[in-house]
mmCIF file of C-alpha atoms in Angstrom:
data_model
loop_
_atom_site.group_PDB
_atom_site.id
_atom_site.type_symbol
_atom_site.label_atom_id
_atom_site.label_comp_id
_atom_site.label_asym_id
_atom_site.label_seq_id
_atom_site.Cartn_x
_atom_site.Cartn_y
_atom_site.Cartn_z
ATOM 1 C CA MET U 15 -27.396 -9.038 270.973
ATOM 2 C CA ALA U 16 -26.465 -7.756 274.412
ATOM 3 C CA SER U 17 -23.416 -5.492 274.646
ATOM 4 C CA GLN U 18 -20.400 -6.613 276.627
ATOM 5 C CA ASP U 19 -20.179 -3.216 278.335
ATOM 6 C CA ASN U 20 -22.587 -0.424 279.235
ATOM 7 C CA THR U 21 -22.420 1.241 275.812
ATOM 8 C CA HIS U 22 -25.546 1.806 273.744
ATOM 9 C CA ARG U 23 -25.510 1.466 269.965
ATOM 10 C CA LEU U 24 -27.117 4.340 268.046
ATOM 11 C CA TYR U 25 -27.771 3.527 264.399
ATOM 12 C CA GLY U 26 -27.880 6.755 262.415
ATOM 13 C CA VAL U 27 -25.966 9.242 260.285
ATOM 14 C CA PRO U 28 -24.675 12.776 260.972
ATOM 15 C CA HIS U 29 -26.939 14.476 258.429
ATOM 16 C CA SER U 30 -30.144 12.842 259.717
ATOM 17 C CA LEU U 31 -32.638 15.197 261.351
ATOM 18 C CA TYR U 32 -34.032 12.637 263.770
ATOM 19 C CA THR U 33 -30.687 11.040 264.602
ATOM 20 C CA GLY U 34 -29.504 14.481 265.680
ATOM 21 C CA ILE U 35 -32.238 14.672 268.301
ATOM 22 C CA ALA U 36 -31.265 11.376 269.902
ATOM 23 C CA ARG U 37 -27.556 12.157 269.690
ATOM 24 C CA CYS U 38 -27.977 15.498 271.473
ATOM 25 C CA TYR U 39 -29.968 13.874 274.250
ATOM 26 C CA LEU U 40 -27.395 11.125 274.797
ATOM 27 C CA ARG U 41 -24.577 13.670 274.919
ATOM 28 C CA THR U 42 -26.410 15.977 277.305
ATOM 29 C CA GLN U 43 -27.102 13.123 279.714
ATOM 30 C CA GLY U 44 -23.607 11.647 279.468
ATOM 31 C CA ILE U 45 -24.977 8.303 278.268
ATOM 32 C CA ALA U 46 -22.271 6.129 276.730
ATOM 33 C CA TYR U 47 -23.035 5.273 273.113
ATOM 34 C CA THR U 48 -21.419 4.360 269.834
ATOM 35 C CA GLU U 49 -22.931 5.745 266.643
ATOM 36 C CA ILE U 50 -23.088 3.174 263.865
ATOM 37 C CA PRO U 51 -23.901 3.929 260.208
ATOM 38 C CA THR U 52 -26.713 2.195 258.378
ATOM 39 C CA THR U 53 -24.147 0.516 256.106
ATOM 40 C CA ASP U 54 -23.126 -1.669 259.053
ATOM 41 C CA ALA U 55 -23.920 -5.336 258.461
ATOM 42 C CA ASP U 56 -25.676 -5.622 261.829
ATOM 43 C CA PHE U 57 -28.200 -2.994 260.819
ATOM 44 C CA HIS U 58 -29.245 -5.047 257.803
ATOM 45 C CA THR U 59 -29.086 -8.527 259.277
ATOM 46 C CA ARG U 60 -30.456 -7.911 262.788
ATOM 47 C CA ILE U 61 -32.079 -4.477 263.107
ATOM 48 C CA LEU U 62 -34.110 -4.160 259.902
ATOM 49 C CA PRO U 63 -35.975 -7.461 260.414
ATOM 50 C CA ILE U 64 -37.017 -6.204 263.860
ATOM 51 C CA ILE U 65 -38.127 -2.677 262.962
ATOM 52 C CA GLN U 66 -39.567 -3.808 259.580
ATOM 53 C CA ARG U 67 -38.506 -0.710 257.634
ATOM 54 C CA SER U 68 -35.410 1.310 256.824
ATOM 55 C CA ILE U 69 -35.656 4.164 259.291
ATOM 56 C CA ILE U 70 -33.347 5.907 261.763
ATOM 57 C CA PRO U 71 -32.436 6.489 264.492
ATOM 58 C CA VAL U 72 -32.540 3.131 266.210
ATOM 59 C CA LEU U 73 -31.120 2.589 269.683
ATOM 60 C CA GLU U 74 -29.915 -0.795 270.865
ATOM 61 C CA THR U 75 -29.409 -0.977 274.618
ATOM 62 C CA PRO U 76 -26.620 -2.966 276.286
ATOM 63 C CA GLN U 77 -29.314 -5.520 277.179
ATOM 64 C CA GLY U 78 -30.264 -5.911 273.515
ATOM 65 C CA ASP U 79 -33.555 -3.986 273.585
ATOM 66 C CA ILE U 80 -34.462 -1.993 270.463
ATOM 67 C CA VAL U 81 -35.973 1.508 270.587
ATOM 68 C CA GLN U 82 -36.874 3.283 267.349
ATOM 69 C CA ASP U 83 -37.807 6.988 267.056
ATOM 70 C CA SER U 84 -35.934 9.890 268.602
ATOM 71 C CA LEU U 85 -38.752 10.901 270.962
ATOM 72 C CA ASP U 86 -39.196 7.298 272.096
ATOM 73 C CA ILE U 87 -35.466 7.113 272.766
ATOM 74 C CA ILE U 88 -35.772 10.188 274.986
ATOM 75 C CA ASP U 89 -38.743 8.710 276.849
ATOM 76 C CA HIS U 90 -36.886 5.404 277.271
ATOM 77 C CA PHE U 91 -34.239 7.144 279.334
ATOM 78 C CA GLU U 92 -36.650 9.545 281.046
ATOM 79 C CA GLN U 93 -38.472 6.547 282.502
ATOM 80 C CA GLN U 94 -35.199 5.303 283.965
ATOM 81 C CA GLY U 95 -34.287 8.696 285.433
ATOM 82 C CA VAL U 96 -31.666 11.067 284.056
ATOM 83 C CA ARG U 97 -29.727 14.034 285.377
ATOM 84 C CA TYR U 98 -31.350 16.650 283.131
ATOM 85 C CA SER U 99 -34.957 15.670 282.514
ATOM 86 C CA ALA U 100 -36.345 16.927 279.212
ATOM 87 C CA TYR U 101 -39.753 17.482 280.835
ATOM 88 C CA PRO U 102 -40.064 20.691 282.883
ATOM 89 C CA GLY U 103 -41.794 20.617 286.244
ATOM 90 C CA GLY U 104 -44.398 23.226 285.299
ATOM 91 C CA LEU U 105 -47.458 22.006 283.425
ATOM 92 C CA LEU U 106 -47.516 24.894 280.947
ATOM 93 C CA GLN U 107 -43.827 24.480 280.179
ATOM 94 C CA ARG U 108 -44.332 20.725 279.660
ATOM 95 C CA VAL U 109 -47.254 21.161 277.280
ATOM 96 C CA LEU U 110 -45.500 23.894 275.327
ATOM 97 C CA SER U 111 -42.355 21.790 275.067
ATOM 98 C CA VAL U 112 -44.367 19.134 273.210
ATOM 99 C CA ILE U 113 -45.965 21.699 270.896
ATOM 100 C CA ILE U 114 -42.546 23.169 270.102
ATOM 101 C CA ALA U 115 -41.194 19.649 269.551
ATOM 102 C CA TYR U 116 -44.026 19.097 267.070
ATOM 103 C CA TYR U 117 -43.094 22.329 265.329
ATOM 104 C CA GLY U 118 -39.463 21.267 265.029
ATOM 105 C CA THR U 119 -39.973 17.644 264.056
ATOM 106 C CA GLN U 120 -42.999 18.102 261.785
ATOM 107 C CA ALA U 121 -43.800 21.695 260.829
ATOM 108 C CA MET U 122 -40.147 22.547 260.090
ATOM 109 C CA LEU U 123 -39.611 19.640 257.712
ATOM 110 C CA PRO U 124 -40.349 21.955 254.742
ATOM 111 C CA HIS U 125 -37.712 24.426 255.985
ATOM 112 C CA ALA U 126 -35.095 21.724 256.401
ATOM 113 C CA MET U 127 -35.769 20.025 253.097
ATOM 114 C CA HIS U 128 -36.162 23.246 251.115
ATOM 115 C CA TYR U 129 -32.792 24.617 252.179
ATOM 116 C CA ARG U 130 -31.131 21.250 251.568
ATOM 117 C CA TRP U 131 -32.578 20.413 248.160
ATOM 118 C CA SER U 132 -33.689 23.695 246.586
ATOM 119 C CA TYR U 133 -30.085 24.875 246.977
ATOM 120 C CA ARG U 134 -28.617 21.534 245.980
ATOM 121 C CA GLU U 135 -26.364 22.891 243.226
ATOM 122 C CA ALA U 136 -24.683 25.344 245.611
ATOM 123 C CA GLN U 137 -23.890 22.613 248.147
ATOM 124 C CA GLU U 138 -23.688 19.472 246.001
ATOM 125 C CA GLY U 139 -20.155 18.592 247.057
ATOM 126 C CA PHE U 140 -20.972 18.704 250.749
ATOM 127 C CA LEU U 141 -24.230 16.786 250.399
ATOM 128 C CA HIS U 142 -22.730 14.045 248.255
ATOM 129 C CA ASP U 143 -19.883 13.626 250.720
ATOM 130 C CA GLN U 144 -22.309 13.302 253.636
ATOM 131 C CA PHE U 145 -24.642 10.823 251.938
ATOM 132 C CA ALA U 146 -21.723 8.786 250.632
ATOM 133 C CA ALA U 147 -20.263 8.598 254.129
ATOM 134 C CA GLY U 148 -23.537 7.233 255.453
ATOM 135 C CA ALA U 149 -24.556 4.903 252.641
ATOM 136 C CA GLY U 150 -21.562 4.426 250.364
ATOM 137 C CA ASP U 151 -20.637 6.291 247.216
ATOM 138 C CA ALA U 152 -22.652 4.030 244.914
ATOM 139 C CA MET U 153 -25.910 4.643 246.782
ATOM 140 C CA ALA U 154 -25.447 8.346 247.550
ATOM 141 C CA ASP U 155 -27.005 9.732 244.356
ATOM 142 C CA LYS U 156 -29.975 7.365 244.537
ATOM 143 C CA ILE U 157 -30.749 8.323 248.129
ATOM 144 C CA MET U 158 -30.303 12.018 247.393
ATOM 145 C CA ALA U 159 -32.707 11.778 244.451
ATOM 146 C CA ARG U 160 -35.280 10.016 246.618
ATOM 147 C CA MET U 161 -35.005 12.620 249.379
ATOM 148 C CA ASN U 162 -35.231 15.433 246.832
ATOM 149 C CA ALA U 163 -38.491 13.914 245.574
ATOM 150 C CA TYR U 164 -40.142 14.415 248.984
ATOM 151 C CA LEU U 165 -40.473 18.175 248.474
ATOM 152 C CA PRO U 166 -43.975 18.095 246.937
ATOM 153 C CA GLN U 167 -45.306 15.935 249.796
ATOM 154 C CA LEU U 168 -44.000 18.526 252.227
ATOM 155 C CA GLY U 169 -45.680 21.385 250.394
ATOM 156 C CA VAL U 170 -42.457 22.876 249.061
ATOM 157 C CA ASP U 171 -42.963 24.529 245.671
ATOM 158 C CA ALA U 172 -42.321 27.792 243.884
ATOM 159 C CA HIS U 173 -45.268 29.442 245.646
ATOM 160 C CA THR U 174 -44.421 28.403 249.191
ATOM 161 C CA ALA U 175 -40.615 28.731 248.972
ATOM 162 C CA PRO U 176 -40.582 32.508 249.629
ATOM 163 C CA GLU U 177 -42.803 32.046 252.689
ATOM 164 C CA ILE U 178 -40.642 29.169 253.956
ATOM 165 C CA GLU U 179 -37.587 31.410 253.728
ATOM 166 C CA ALA U 180 -39.382 34.318 255.373
ATOM 167 C CA SER U 181 -40.428 31.942 258.156
ATOM 168 C CA TYR U 182 -36.848 30.764 258.664
ATOM 169 C CA LEU U 183 -35.511 34.323 258.880
ATOM 170 C CA GLN U 184 -38.228 35.247 261.369
ATOM 171 C CA LEU U 185 -37.400 32.166 263.430
ATOM 172 C CA LEU U 186 -33.689 32.987 263.446
ATOM 173 C CA ASP U 187 -34.365 36.547 264.622
ATOM 174 C CA THR U 188 -36.746 35.408 267.365
ATOM 175 C CA LEU U 189 -34.478 32.669 268.678
ATOM 176 C CA ASN U 190 -31.415 34.901 268.468
ATOM 177 C CA ALA U 191 -33.075 37.381 270.826
ATOM 178 C CA HIS U 192 -34.157 34.598 273.189
ATOM 179 C CA PHE U 193 -30.801 32.827 273.352
ATOM 180 C CA ALA U 194 -29.111 36.114 274.122
ATOM 181 C CA GLU U 195 -30.842 35.949 277.515
ATOM 182 C CA HIS U 196 -31.427 32.237 278.166
ATOM 183 C CA PRO U 197 -29.285 29.192 277.349
ATOM 184 C CA TYR U 198 -32.308 27.047 276.465
ATOM 185 C CA LEU U 199 -35.985 27.577 275.745
ATOM 186 C CA PHE U 200 -37.275 27.280 279.310
ATOM 187 C CA GLY U 201 -34.179 28.011 281.366
ATOM 188 C CA GLY U 202 -30.955 26.260 282.285
ATOM 189 C CA ARG U 203 -31.411 22.867 280.640
ATOM 190 C CA PRO U 204 -32.833 21.616 277.337
ATOM 191 C CA SER U 205 -36.481 20.595 277.237
ATOM 192 C CA LEU U 206 -38.284 18.355 274.788
ATOM 193 C CA GLY U 207 -38.901 21.542 272.813
ATOM 194 C CA ASP U 208 -35.166 22.182 272.474
ATOM 195 C CA TYR U 209 -34.645 18.620 271.291
ATOM 196 C CA GLY U 210 -37.445 19.010 268.763
ATOM 197 C CA LEU U 211 -35.936 22.194 267.317
ATOM 198 C CA ILE U 212 -32.390 20.853 267.197
ATOM 199 C CA GLY U 213 -33.414 18.233 264.639
ATOM 200 C CA PRO U 214 -33.810 20.638 261.691
ATOM 201 C CA LEU U 215 -31.622 23.396 263.137
ATOM 202 C CA PHE U 216 -28.626 21.070 263.374
ATOM 203 C CA ALA U 217 -28.763 18.352 260.725
ATOM 204 C CA HIS U 218 -29.958 20.512 257.835
ATOM 205 C CA LEU U 219 -30.018 24.189 258.727
ATOM 206 C CA GLY U 220 -26.949 24.168 260.958
ATOM 207 C CA ARG U 221 -24.679 21.950 258.815
ATOM 208 C CA ASP U 222 -25.591 22.335 255.151
ATOM 209 C CA PRO U 223 -23.491 25.224 253.769
ATOM 210 C CA VAL U 224 -26.197 27.602 252.513
ATOM 211 C CA PRO U 225 -28.514 27.683 255.574
ATOM 212 C CA ALA U 226 -25.648 27.238 258.062
ATOM 213 C CA ASN U 227 -23.873 30.320 256.739
ATOM 214 C CA LEU U 228 -27.141 32.229 256.972
ATOM 215 C CA MET U 229 -27.530 31.125 260.599
ATOM 216 C CA LYS U 230 -23.984 32.125 261.500
ATOM 217 C CA THR U 231 -24.197 35.580 259.965
ATOM 218 C CA ARG U 232 -27.772 36.499 260.886
ATOM 219 C CA ALA U 233 -28.252 34.693 264.199
ATOM 220 C CA PRO U 234 -24.949 33.853 265.937
ATOM 221 C CA LYS U 235 -26.733 33.167 269.231
ATOM 222 C CA VAL U 236 -28.762 30.459 267.512
ATOM 223 C CA PHE U 237 -25.623 28.925 266.070
ATOM 224 C CA ARG U 238 -24.099 28.978 269.546
ATOM 225 C CA TRP U 239 -27.210 27.208 270.892
ATOM 226 C CA VAL U 240 -26.718 24.538 268.232
ATOM 227 C CA GLU U 241 -23.162 24.068 269.495
ATOM 228 C CA ARG U 242 -24.457 23.967 273.057
ATOM 229 C CA MET U 243 -27.037 21.331 272.222
ATOM 230 C CA THR U 244 -24.480 19.095 270.552
ATOM 231 C CA ALA U 245 -21.856 19.385 273.319
ATOM 232 C CA PRO U 246 -21.543 16.970 276.248
ATOM 233 C CA GLY U 247 -23.503 18.035 279.330
ATOM 234 C CA LEU U 248 -24.548 21.673 279.592
ATOM 235 C CA ASP U 249 -22.273 24.063 277.693
ATOM 236 C CA THR U 250 -23.229 27.456 279.155
ATOM 237 C CA PRO U 251 -20.117 29.567 279.918
ATOM 238 C CA GLU U 252 -21.907 32.680 278.626
ATOM 239 C CA PHE U 253 -24.411 32.390 281.469
ATOM 240 C CA PRO U 254 -22.389 32.299 284.710
ATOM 241 C CA GLY U 255 -24.579 31.644 287.719
ATOM 242 C CA TYR U 256 -27.656 30.885 285.599
ATOM 243 C CA GLY U 257 -27.917 27.358 286.941
ATOM 244 C CA ASP U 258 -29.342 24.222 285.355
ATOM 245 C CA ALA U 259 -32.970 24.478 286.465
ATOM 246 C CA TYR U 260 -36.043 25.331 284.463
ATOM 247 C CA LEU U 261 -37.558 28.756 285.058
ATOM 248 C CA ALA U 262 -39.424 28.859 288.348
ATOM 249 C CA ASP U 263 -43.183 29.000 288.792
ATOM 250 C CA ASP U 264 -43.897 27.569 285.331
ATOM 251 C CA GLY U 265 -42.669 30.856 283.900
ATOM 252 C CA ILE U 266 -42.619 31.627 280.186
ATOM 253 C CA PRO U 267 -40.008 34.259 279.315
ATOM 254 C CA ALA U 268 -41.206 37.230 277.269
ATOM 255 C CA THR U 269 -38.522 36.427 274.679
ATOM 256 C CA LEU U 270 -40.244 33.099 273.968
ATOM 257 C CA GLU U 271 -43.684 34.518 273.247
ATOM 258 C CA PRO U 272 -42.831 35.613 269.661
ATOM 259 C CA LEU U 273 -41.868 32.002 268.928
ATOM 260 C CA LEU U 274 -45.188 30.727 270.261
ATOM 261 C CA ARG U 275 -47.099 33.211 268.124
ATOM 262 C CA GLN U 276 -45.055 32.266 265.054
ATOM 263 C CA ILE U 277 -45.816 28.607 265.652
ATOM 264 C CA ALA U 278 -49.530 29.410 265.837
ATOM 265 C CA ASP U 279 -49.317 31.444 262.624
ATOM 266 C CA GLU U 280 -47.601 28.615 260.762
ATOM 267 C CA ILE U 281 -49.015 25.288 261.919
ATOM 268 C CA PHE U 282 -52.605 26.323 261.210
ATOM 269 C CA PRO U 283 -54.680 25.673 259.188
ATOM 270 C CA MET U 284 -52.396 22.838 258.027
ATOM 271 C CA LEU U 285 -52.611 20.944 261.314
ATOM 272 C CA THR U 286 -56.391 21.236 261.627
ATOM 273 C CA ASP U 287 -56.804 20.235 257.973
ATOM 274 C CA LYS U 288 -54.621 17.155 258.471
ATOM 275 C CA LEU U 289 -56.508 16.150 261.602
ATOM 276 C CA ALA U 290 -59.800 16.570 259.753
ATOM 277 C CA PHE U 291 -58.452 14.349 256.960
ATOM 278 C CA MET U 292 -57.593 11.640 259.489
ATOM 279 C CA ASP U 293 -61.007 12.005 261.150
ATOM 280 C CA ALA U 294 -62.649 11.348 257.793
ATOM 281 C CA LEU U 295 -60.300 8.444 257.101
ATOM 282 C CA ILE U 296 -61.213 6.786 260.383
ATOM 283 C CA GLN U 297 -64.910 7.425 259.789
ATOM 284 C CA GLU U 298 -64.791 5.863 256.327
ATOM 285 C CA HIS U 299 -62.579 2.833 256.950
ATOM 286 C CA ALA U 300 -63.178 2.152 260.660
ATOM 287 C CA PRO U 301 -59.793 0.474 261.248
ATOM 288 C CA GLU U 302 -59.504 -2.020 264.068
ATOM 289 C CA ASP U 303 -57.463 -1.251 267.157
ATOM 290 C CA GLY U 304 -53.840 -2.094 266.378
ATOM 291 C CA GLN U 305 -54.227 -1.925 262.599
ATOM 292 C CA PRO U 306 -51.176 -0.325 260.908
ATOM 293 C CA VAL U 307 -51.827 3.220 259.729
ATOM 294 C CA SER U 308 -50.673 2.331 256.204
ATOM 295 C CA ALA U 309 -50.605 -0.734 254.005
ATOM 296 C CA LYS U 310 -46.822 -1.087 254.183
ATOM 297 C CA PRO U 311 -44.552 -0.259 257.153
ATOM 298 C CA HIS U 312 -42.376 2.163 255.180
ATOM 299 C CA GLN U 313 -45.345 4.225 253.985
ATOM 300 C CA ARG U 314 -45.746 7.135 256.401
ATOM 301 C CA TYR U 315 -48.197 9.227 254.371
ATOM 302 C CA VAL U 316 -51.876 8.271 254.182
ATOM 303 C CA GLY U 317 -53.064 10.953 251.789
ATOM 304 C CA VAL U 318 -52.802 14.539 250.612
ATOM 305 C CA VAL U 319 -54.761 17.518 251.886
ATOM 306 C CA GLU U 320 -55.499 20.905 250.333
ATOM 307 C CA THR U 321 -54.390 23.463 252.892
ATOM 308 C CA ALA U 322 -52.271 26.598 253.295
ATOM 309 C CA PHE U 323 -48.958 27.763 254.724
ATOM 310 C CA ARG U 324 -48.756 31.400 255.858
ATOM 311 C CA GLY U 325 -51.731 32.185 253.642
ATOM 312 C CA VAL U 326 -50.380 30.451 250.523
ATOM 313 C CA PRO U 327 -52.485 27.540 249.187
ATOM 314 C CA VAL U 328 -50.568 24.263 249.115
ATOM 315 C CA GLN U 329 -50.987 20.508 248.977
ATOM 316 C CA ALA U 330 -49.351 18.580 251.809
ATOM 317 C CA GLY U 331 -49.012 14.930 252.721
ATOM 318 C CA VAL U 332 -50.657 13.641 255.896
ATOM 319 C CA GLN U 333 -48.507 11.657 258.329
ATOM 320 C CA PRO U 334 -50.426 10.069 261.231
ATOM 321 C CA TYR U 335 -47.172 10.299 263.190
ATOM 322 C CA LEU U 336 -48.029 13.935 263.913
ATOM 323 C CA LEU U 337 -50.840 12.707 266.150
ATOM 324 C CA TYR U 338 -48.431 10.381 267.945
ATOM 325 C CA VAL U 339 -46.351 13.442 268.863
ATOM 326 C CA LEU U 340 -49.142 15.805 269.876
ATOM 327 C CA ARG U 341 -50.911 13.196 272.004
ATOM 328 C CA LYS U 342 -48.043 13.684 274.446
ATOM 329 C CA ALA U 343 -49.386 17.180 275.115
ATOM 330 C CA ASP U 344 -52.883 15.823 275.771
ATOM 331 C CA ALA U 345 -51.482 13.202 278.148
ATOM 332 C CA LEU U 346 -49.359 15.713 280.056
ATOM 333 C CA LEU U 347 -52.265 18.151 280.382
ATOM 334 C CA ALA U 348 -54.474 15.385 281.766
ATOM 335 C CA GLU U 349 -51.987 14.884 284.612
ATOM 336 C CA GLY U 350 -52.587 18.410 285.923
ATOM 337 C CA SER U 351 -55.163 19.563 288.433
ATOM 338 C CA PRO U 352 -58.375 21.134 287.087
ATOM 339 C CA HIS U 353 -57.013 24.555 288.080
ATOM 340 C CA ASP U 354 -53.711 24.014 286.272
ATOM 341 C CA GLN U 355 -55.450 22.596 283.212
ATOM 342 C CA ALA U 356 -57.610 25.710 282.993
ATOM 343 C CA ARG U 357 -54.541 27.913 283.413
ATOM 344 C CA VAL U 358 -52.728 26.130 280.590
ATOM 345 C CA ARG U 359 -55.713 26.290 278.251
ATOM 346 C CA GLU U 360 -56.066 30.008 278.937
ATOM 347 C CA ALA U 361 -52.405 30.580 278.056
ATOM 348 C CA LEU U 362 -52.672 28.495 274.896
ATOM 349 C CA ALA U 363 -55.712 30.503 273.828
ATOM 350 C CA GLU U 364 -53.783 33.745 274.348
ATOM 351 C CA TRP U 365 -51.067 32.581 271.933
ATOM 352 C CA GLY U 366 -53.490 31.026 269.445
ATOM 353 C CA LEU U 367 -52.397 27.458 270.187
ATOM 354 C CA THR U 368 -55.585 25.901 271.557
ATOM 355 C CA ALA U 369 -56.098 23.732 268.463
ATOM 356 C CA ALA U 370 -52.615 22.262 268.844
ATOM 357 C CA LEU U 371 -54.163 19.887 271.379
ATOM 358 C CA PRO U 372 -55.899 17.136 269.367
ATOM 359 C CA GLY U 373 -58.386 16.364 272.146
ATOM 360 C CA GLU U 374 -60.719 13.363 272.225
ATOM 361 C CA ARG U 375 -61.427 12.108 268.690
ATOM 362 C CA GLY U 376 -62.237 8.445 269.341
ATOM 363 C CA TYR U 377 -58.849 7.321 268.098
ATOM 364 C CA THR U 378 -55.166 8.081 268.273
ATOM 365 C CA VAL U 379 -51.890 6.778 266.880
ATOM 366 C CA ASP U 380 -49.822 4.324 268.876
ATOM 367 C CA ARG U 381 -46.628 2.412 268.141
ATOM 368 C CA ARG U 382 -46.555 -1.349 268.465
ATOM 369 C CA ASP U 383 -43.686 -3.567 267.326
ATOM 370 C CA HIS U 384 -41.988 -0.399 266.005
ATOM 371 C CA ILE U 385 -44.860 0.394 263.601
ATOM 372 C CA GLU U 386 -47.450 3.184 263.855
ATOM 373 C CA VAL U 387 -50.939 1.771 264.354
ATOM 374 C CA TRP U 388 -54.415 3.133 264.950
ATOM 375 C CA LYS U 389 -55.586 2.953 268.540
ATOM 376 C CA ARG U 390 -59.278 3.291 269.313
ATOM 377 C CA THR U 391 -60.120 5.330 272.415
#
């Protein structure tokens, strides 16, 4: 259904991690949109049959095209040209922005869900109000119970909870120091990395009462960045004369290096264990090119792996989607000259992030007809 004006339709809800990413991007770019809840009749009668599963966000363009997934929504507009590109000009900055986006959209899911559901009693009124607003009062408790049940798949339990909280406090301290000197991760405009982090740091950790109060009191510069990311355009009055460009010469500010080292400390060995699980899955089942990654479109996990988070043993579900995200880093690196590729790999090795690049494995994850599928390479 084509729109009568130039307004896009964004199907989502305020408390959704991935909707928040798309919303921030649309606001930054000044793209006209209307946000529509999933209770809207159009979502059920027109959108769900197209995307084949209940998932948000979904963007409908004025021409009637459908784009599902926050990162795909960003790339949809990047291909058309926007004022503030989310992809820095420097190769190292571009690759790191994808790795940080992976950290925010995948590795921080335990942080987001732990602070939302492990502290449910302390923030029940707020959570019920938010879920009821998005799905109706009758469905709110059912959806909340289902979301609460995801904790084990994310590796959230009594053993990992203290490390998840220690990780969050470390992240707040690191980002607070960085955003005291820079408005965004790589300079004067948000990168894909900023958009990846805003997902959990807005929808869950920046809105739910318990973690949001912690952010405000411990890391006010981070809370201000959250406000900045959710404002129209670039909201940087604290940085007069800073400009809206990325840092020159592919520069990485010293204040960002602690974040990169924390990411390396936390995504491994979980990431390498999940990739090894998928390698074995492909070896055993030899799926055809284009075959869906799971038996049913709504099933995003393909198994469970024994791994560790910050040295604590844990079981975690394996989502092939993680490979869909990180392949962007491989693709961007391949665009660079041999000299620049070597320079980037050297920097990644220094921060312990070399294994964040999946590299050639004979397969990858693609999206066709809005569903993740195996792609043979």
